[in-house]
Amino acid sequence: MIGVSRIFCAFESIPNSAYNLALGNPVININGYGFGAQNDPRSIILNKNIHFSGTIGNKFSVSSLRESSWLVGVPLQKYHLGFGVNSFGNQLYQESTVSFIGAGRLKEKLAWGISANYYTIFIQNYGNASTGGLTLSWESSLSDNFTFVGLITNINKPIIGISEDALPQIISAGFIYQFENKIKAYLSREQDLVYKGSLKFGFSYTPTPFFGVAIGSGSNPGIISGGLFLAMSKYKIEYGIISYENIGRYSHKISMYYTIPFSK
Amino acid sequence: MEGIPIKLVCTILFLFLSELCVAQGLNQFLSQINREEENPLPDDDIISLEYIEHIYSGLNLKIIHHIEGLSFLDESDIVLLKSYDESQSIPLNKLSENGELFVEFLNTLNQIKLPTDIFFKQYFTAKNDLQVRLTGRINRGENQFGFLVERDPFEEKALDQISMYLDIKTSFGNIVFGDFQLNNGYGLLLWRSVPVKKGIGSFSQLSRIGKGLQVYKSSHENWNIRGVVSQIHNRFGRITISIGETKRDGEIDSTGQLKIFNTGIHVSESELVRKESLNEKSSILNWEKEFKKNIFGATVLNAQWIENESQIRAIGQSLYFNTKIDIIDLFGETAIGNNKTQASILGVKSSFKLFKYLGIIRRIEPKYSSLRSNPSTEWSSTSDGENGIYQSILFKINNHRFSLYNDIFKKRLNSAPDIYPESGFESGVQYERRGKKLTIRLRVKNENKTITSTGFLAEDFNPNNMTTRYQATGYYTHSNHLKSKLQLNVTEVNGSIGYGINYRLDKQISQVNYVFDWTSSNVKSFDTRIYFWDINLPGEMRSKMVSYIGHNLGVRVVYKSEQYRLSFRISSTWENSHFNIRPEVSSGLLLESYF
């Protein structure tokens, strides 16, 4: 008996930082850290210094579904550049992405970013396949407190492998509210073109520069998330947890950051 | 989500009870323009109106250039606005009805503007799926770069349409690289994506000559010409030369016929197969010269459509004119299109003190088409031609305005002597009284068509084919900051009646504009459908076709600051007389930024 079905699974996992996961795992990179710049390249401009970030986690608490991502960001006068790698999977099946990121500003009020991503899938005993994708994001500053962010991933509709599976194309638009670096909240709508759209929102509170907490939620699929961060000098460590309503399992992530002093 | 509109409606109603406060500019203008709901303005006009709203700082040359392109204005309106002297006010009574509304719209605009050279518009709407449209314009001196990207609902590419242009002004005219369109003559060879529709309110447009080269800003995915074009002004007149190579949705079928699909939707398998499968190569030469009160023009074009091994070649030629003799304007165009088919129109317009008259005769041969032909016709299909006579009269006595029009048409079929082709007529009459507080508009429209038949007795008007539409609209200005509209629509076909009522409230509080919209209808069949203007974001001009018993509630909120305008709309439709079913929700978000 032979059954044939199409698989829509490659590169579905959003490579976010732990704190972004805690905020509801939006594809918009709210605080600019971590490998979230692959999907939201304009977010790299949020960092004023040269910075390194790394994230590790286990998807659905399954130890063999390990995620890890690493990124370096460099500000160059009006522009920012970034380079990162991301991997997900185990010895039998592995997805990896290499990204080159560029971002800049137009007249202070409009920021843009573009990432060129090289995706590779490796399946043991089957070999590997690769493809390239371009992702675009932008932000409009509406006031000192409000920012609008839009993004479209894989605008060139990349396909991978001999089965020509399409990589996810996500369109998202959202508003971010920020008050004195203490309160941050966002509301966004995400639409993977293959699935139903989802509404996501999150809230973070940072009472001191050394500590902050975040919560988030979303629909389609229903998720609830939370997390915290601790900061020491130029180091920062984040933890995030997310639960999926339909699956009844959790995913955890830990992210670490280091910013080179005086590199502005 | 379905509970949201009711709550929003309650919130808006609460806000209306508070202090009343300035009105509304473009949205107000679009809601009052004399236009049938089945016939919204072409998006070229709406884009120009938005641009005028954004940059208006008095009637300077730049604004006049954009006003000249507005198709709903009469030629006499443009002449008057061009000769405007700042020391005097514009005499409203000399303007056409739409011209008067347009000047009122200009008067509501703040003339103090921050200097901006980047305009970015982000448009997201959702009904059953997400639609995205991003447009941008960057001005550098007299030069402009623009782009548009779009994805329609259910399309599998995130950026299904990408359009760009670069418009460079030179000492002798301008050059455009990228996407452009040409509107020459009266639409027989080269026109915009939407033809001028016959009807009440079409008086000015039907007699307007095309304005030549325009950069392509429309979201219509199948009408641009992609290439390079130059428009030169010299003592010999205006000369336009273009070369284009454009991918179009279509095919050359097994009989060698060219088929082009203009929907711009790429969802089904067949739509994806024919997407951009035709390669269209074109070269166009246009000359137009103005001699005092006369305009003469000529166009020749060469077009080639290639699909794999098949190809079709066509030549198009056109001559057009507009000449003024005292109070009478004579105008017309005659053209040869693909396969040497012919089309011609001839019109006369006269302006007396109390009334205006317009008459146009059209003769379109079967299978007539050309590169971007889009004449005003009854049938949109190009397989059959038609003959027709359109006549319209406008009366104006103080605040009272009467509009009448009549159009008689008959299909022209290829030689088939035993067939009686379809024919018919449509006519309409409108009365409008414009007061300071209250404007009333009453409209009746009739349409009757026969069907093609081989029998001698078939060509009689079947009274059961008669469609009559009645419409009564009242606009009331409570204050500068609060306006309302009440409209009743009735359609009668075969003795059955469909009717509906719409109420709209528009309120401004400081920088925020709120619109509340309610529609209830009792329409039992598709034939007796009725049309209302939908609740629209700035820059939209959608109408809703109602063919059900039910209700629609909608809310729009627009916040405007100096550097951006943020708009949101949401509406729910219950296709049932009760509210105890799950409504269909439609929403939209628009962010316009100026830097």
CSV table of C-alpha atoms in Angstrom, one decimal, chain B residues 172-359:
chain,number,residue,atom,x,y,z
B,172,PHE,CA,12.0,69.4,-23.9
B,173,GLY,CA,9.4,67.3,-22.0
B,174,ASN,CA,9.8,64.1,-20.0
B,175,ILE,CA,11.1,60.6,-20.3
B,176,VAL,CA,9.6,57.6,-18.3
B,177,PHE,CA,11.4,54.4,-17.8
B,178,GLY,CA,9.3,51.5,-16.5
B,179,ASP,CA,5.5,51.3,-16.4
B,180,PHE,CA,3.4,53.9,-18.1
B,181,GLN,CA,0.1,54.4,-19.9
B,182,LEU,CA,-1.0,56.5,-22.8
B,183,ASN,CA,-4.5,58.1,-23.0
B,184,ASN,CA,-5.0,59.6,-26.4
B,185,GLY,CA,-8.1,60.6,-28.3
B,186,TYR,CA,-11.4,59.2,-27.0
B,187,GLY,CA,-10.3,55.7,-26.1
B,188,LEU,CA,-10.4,53.8,-29.4
B,189,LEU,CA,-6.7,52.9,-29.4
B,190,LEU,CA,-5.1,53.9,-26.1
B,191,TRP,CA,-7.0,54.5,-22.9
B,192,ARG,CA,-6.9,53.9,-19.2
B,193,SER,CA,-7.9,50.5,-17.7
B,194,VAL,CA,-11.5,51.6,-17.0
B,195,PRO,CA,-13.6,52.8,-19.9
B,196,VAL,CA,-15.9,55.8,-19.4
B,197,LYS,CA,-19.2,54.3,-18.4
B,198,LYS,CA,-22.4,55.7,-19.8
B,199,GLY,CA,-24.9,57.0,-17.2
B,200,ILE,CA,-25.8,59.8,-15.0
B,201,GLY,CA,-22.8,61.8,-14.1
B,202,SER,CA,-20.9,60.7,-17.2
B,203,PHE,CA,-21.5,63.9,-19.1
B,204,SER,CA,-18.1,65.5,-18.5
B,205,GLN,CA,-16.1,62.4,-19.0
B,206,LEU,CA,-17.5,61.2,-22.3
B,207,SER,CA,-16.5,64.4,-23.9
B,208,ARG,CA,-13.0,64.6,-22.4
B,209,ILE,CA,-10.0,64.0,-24.6
B,210,GLY,CA,-7.1,61.8,-23.3
B,211,LYS,CA,-4.3,63.6,-21.6
B,212,GLY,CA,-1.4,61.7,-23.1
B,213,LEU,CA,1.5,60.2,-21.2
B,214,GLN,CA,1.0,59.2,-17.6
B,215,VAL,CA,3.2,57.2,-15.3
B,216,TYR,CA,1.5,54.0,-14.2
B,217,LYS,CA,0.3,54.1,-10.6
B,218,SER,CA,-2.7,51.9,-10.9
B,219,SER,CA,-3.0,48.5,-9.2
B,220,HIS,CA,-4.6,47.1,-12.4
B,221,GLU,CA,-2.2,44.3,-13.2
B,222,ASN,CA,-2.7,44.1,-16.9
B,223,TRP,CA,-2.9,47.5,-18.4
B,224,ASN,CA,0.6,49.1,-18.0
B,225,ILE,CA,3.1,49.3,-20.9
B,226,ARG,CA,6.6,48.5,-19.7
B,227,GLY,CA,9.4,50.1,-21.5
B,228,VAL,CA,10.6,53.6,-22.2
B,229,VAL,CA,8.6,56.6,-23.5
B,230,SER,CA,9.4,60.2,-24.2
B,231,GLN,CA,6.9,63.1,-24.6
B,232,ILE,CA,8.2,66.2,-26.3
B,233,HIS,CA,6.6,69.6,-26.6
B,234,ASN,CA,7.8,71.9,-29.4
B,235,ARG,CA,6.3,74.2,-32.0
B,236,PHE,CA,5.0,71.2,-34.0
B,237,GLY,CA,2.9,70.1,-31.0
B,238,ARG,CA,3.2,67.3,-28.5
B,239,ILE,CA,5.0,64.2,-29.8
B,240,THR,CA,5.1,61.0,-27.9
B,241,ILE,CA,7.3,58.0,-28.8
B,242,SER,CA,7.4,54.7,-26.9
B,243,ILE,CA,8.8,51.3,-27.1
B,244,GLY,CA,7.5,48.6,-24.8
B,245,GLU,CA,7.9,44.9,-23.9
B,246,THR,CA,5.2,43.8,-21.5
B,247,LYS,CA,4.3,40.4,-20.0
B,248,ARG,CA,0.5,39.9,-20.1
B,249,ASP,CA,-1.9,37.2,-18.9
B,250,GLY,CA,-3.3,35.5,-22.0
B,251,GLU,CA,-2.9,33.1,-24.8
B,252,ILE,CA,-3.1,32.6,-28.5
B,253,ASP,CA,-5.7,29.9,-28.9
B,254,SER,CA,-5.7,27.0,-31.4
B,255,THR,CA,-7.6,29.1,-33.9
B,256,GLY,CA,-5.0,31.8,-33.7
B,257,GLN,CA,-7.2,34.2,-31.7
B,258,LEU,CA,-5.6,36.5,-29.1
B,259,LYS,CA,-7.1,36.2,-25.7
B,260,ILE,CA,-6.1,38.6,-22.9
B,261,PHE,CA,-7.4,38.2,-19.3
B,262,ASN,CA,-7.5,41.4,-17.3
B,263,THR,CA,-8.6,40.2,-13.9
B,264,GLY,CA,-5.2,40.3,-12.4
B,265,ILE,CA,-6.2,37.4,-10.2
B,266,HIS,CA,-3.7,34.4,-10.1
B,267,VAL,CA,-5.2,31.7,-7.9
B,268,SER,CA,-6.6,28.8,-10.0
B,269,GLU,CA,-4.5,26.5,-12.0
B,270,SER,CA,-5.7,28.0,-15.3
B,271,GLU,CA,-5.0,31.5,-14.1
B,272,LEU,CA,-1.5,30.5,-13.1
B,273,VAL,CA,-0.8,28.9,-16.4
B,274,ARG,CA,-1.7,32.0,-18.4
B,275,LYS,CA,0.0,34.4,-16.0
B,276,GLU,CA,2.4,36.5,-18.0
B,277,SER,CA,2.5,33.9,-20.7
B,278,LEU,CA,2.1,36.4,-23.5
B,279,ASN,CA,5.0,38.7,-24.5
B,280,GLU,CA,3.7,41.9,-25.9
B,281,LYS,CA,6.0,44.1,-27.9
B,282,SER,CA,4.8,47.5,-28.9
B,283,SER,CA,5.9,50.8,-30.4
B,284,ILE,CA,3.7,53.9,-30.5
B,285,LEU,CA,3.9,57.3,-32.1
B,286,ASN,CA,1.4,60.0,-31.2
B,287,TRP,CA,1.2,63.6,-32.4
B,288,GLU,CA,-1.2,66.1,-31.0
B,289,LYS,CA,-1.4,69.8,-31.8
B,290,GLU,CA,-3.5,72.6,-30.4
B,291,PHE,CA,-4.5,75.4,-32.7
B,292,LYS,CA,-6.3,78.1,-30.8
B,293,LYS,CA,-9.6,76.3,-30.0
B,294,ASN,CA,-8.9,73.2,-32.0
B,295,ILE,CA,-7.1,70.0,-31.2
B,296,PHE,CA,-6.0,67.5,-33.8
B,297,GLY,CA,-4.1,64.3,-33.1
B,298,ALA,CA,-2.9,61.1,-34.8
B,299,THR,CA,-1.6,57.9,-33.4
B,300,VAL,CA,0.1,54.9,-35.1
B,301,LEU,CA,1.2,51.8,-33.2
B,302,ASN,CA,2.7,48.5,-34.0
B,303,ALA,CA,2.0,45.6,-31.6
B,304,GLN,CA,3.2,42.0,-31.5
B,305,TRP,CA,2.0,39.2,-29.1
B,306,ILE,CA,4.2,36.1,-28.8
B,307,GLU,CA,3.4,32.9,-27.0
B,308,ASN,CA,5.9,30.1,-27.5
B,309,GLU,CA,5.9,29.5,-31.3
B,310,SER,CA,2.7,31.5,-32.0
B,311,GLN,CA,2.6,35.1,-32.7
B,312,ILE,CA,0.1,37.8,-33.8
B,313,ARG,CA,1.0,41.2,-35.2
B,314,ALA,CA,-1.3,44.2,-35.5
B,315,ILE,CA,-1.1,47.8,-36.5
B,316,GLY,CA,-3.3,50.5,-35.1
B,317,GLN,CA,-4.0,53.9,-36.5
B,318,SER,CA,-6.2,56.7,-35.2
B,319,LEU,CA,-7.2,60.3,-36.0
B,320,TYR,CA,-9.0,62.4,-33.5
B,321,PHE,CA,-10.1,66.0,-33.1
B,322,ASN,CA,-11.9,68.5,-30.9
B,323,THR,CA,-13.0,71.8,-32.4
B,324,LYS,CA,-14.9,74.6,-30.9
B,325,ILE,CA,-17.4,76.7,-32.9
B,326,ASP,CA,-18.9,79.4,-30.7
B,327,ILE,CA,-20.8,77.4,-28.0
B,328,ILE,CA,-20.6,74.1,-29.8
B,329,ASP,CA,-17.8,71.6,-29.4
B,330,LEU,CA,-17.4,69.0,-32.1
B,331,PHE,CA,-15.2,66.0,-31.4
B,332,GLY,CA,-14.5,62.6,-32.6
B,333,GLU,CA,-12.1,59.8,-33.4
B,334,THR,CA,-11.8,57.2,-36.1
B,335,ALA,CA,-9.5,54.2,-35.7
B,336,ILE,CA,-8.3,51.0,-37.4
B,337,GLY,CA,-7.5,48.3,-34.9
B,338,ASN,CA,-6.4,44.6,-35.0
B,339,ASN,CA,-7.3,42.7,-38.2
B,340,LYS,CA,-8.1,46.1,-39.9
B,341,THR,CA,-11.3,46.4,-38.0
B,342,GLN,CA,-12.7,49.9,-37.6
B,343,ALA,CA,-14.3,52.0,-35.0
B,344,SER,CA,-15.4,55.6,-34.8
B,345,ILE,CA,-17.1,58.0,-32.5
B,346,LEU,CA,-18.5,61.5,-33.3
B,347,GLY,CA,-19.8,63.8,-30.7
B,348,VAL,CA,-21.3,67.3,-30.2
B,349,LYS,CA,-21.5,69.3,-27.0
B,350,SER,CA,-23.1,72.6,-26.5
B,351,SER,CA,-23.3,74.8,-23.5
B,352,PHE,CA,-26.1,77.3,-23.3
B,353,LYS,CA,-26.8,79.5,-20.3
B,354,LEU,CA,-29.3,77.2,-18.6
B,355,PHE,CA,-28.5,73.9,-20.1
B,356,LYS,CA,-25.9,71.7,-21.7
B,357,TYR,CA,-26.4,69.1,-24.4
B,358,LEU,CA,-24.1,66.1,-25.3
B,359,GLY,CA,-24.7,63.7,-28.2
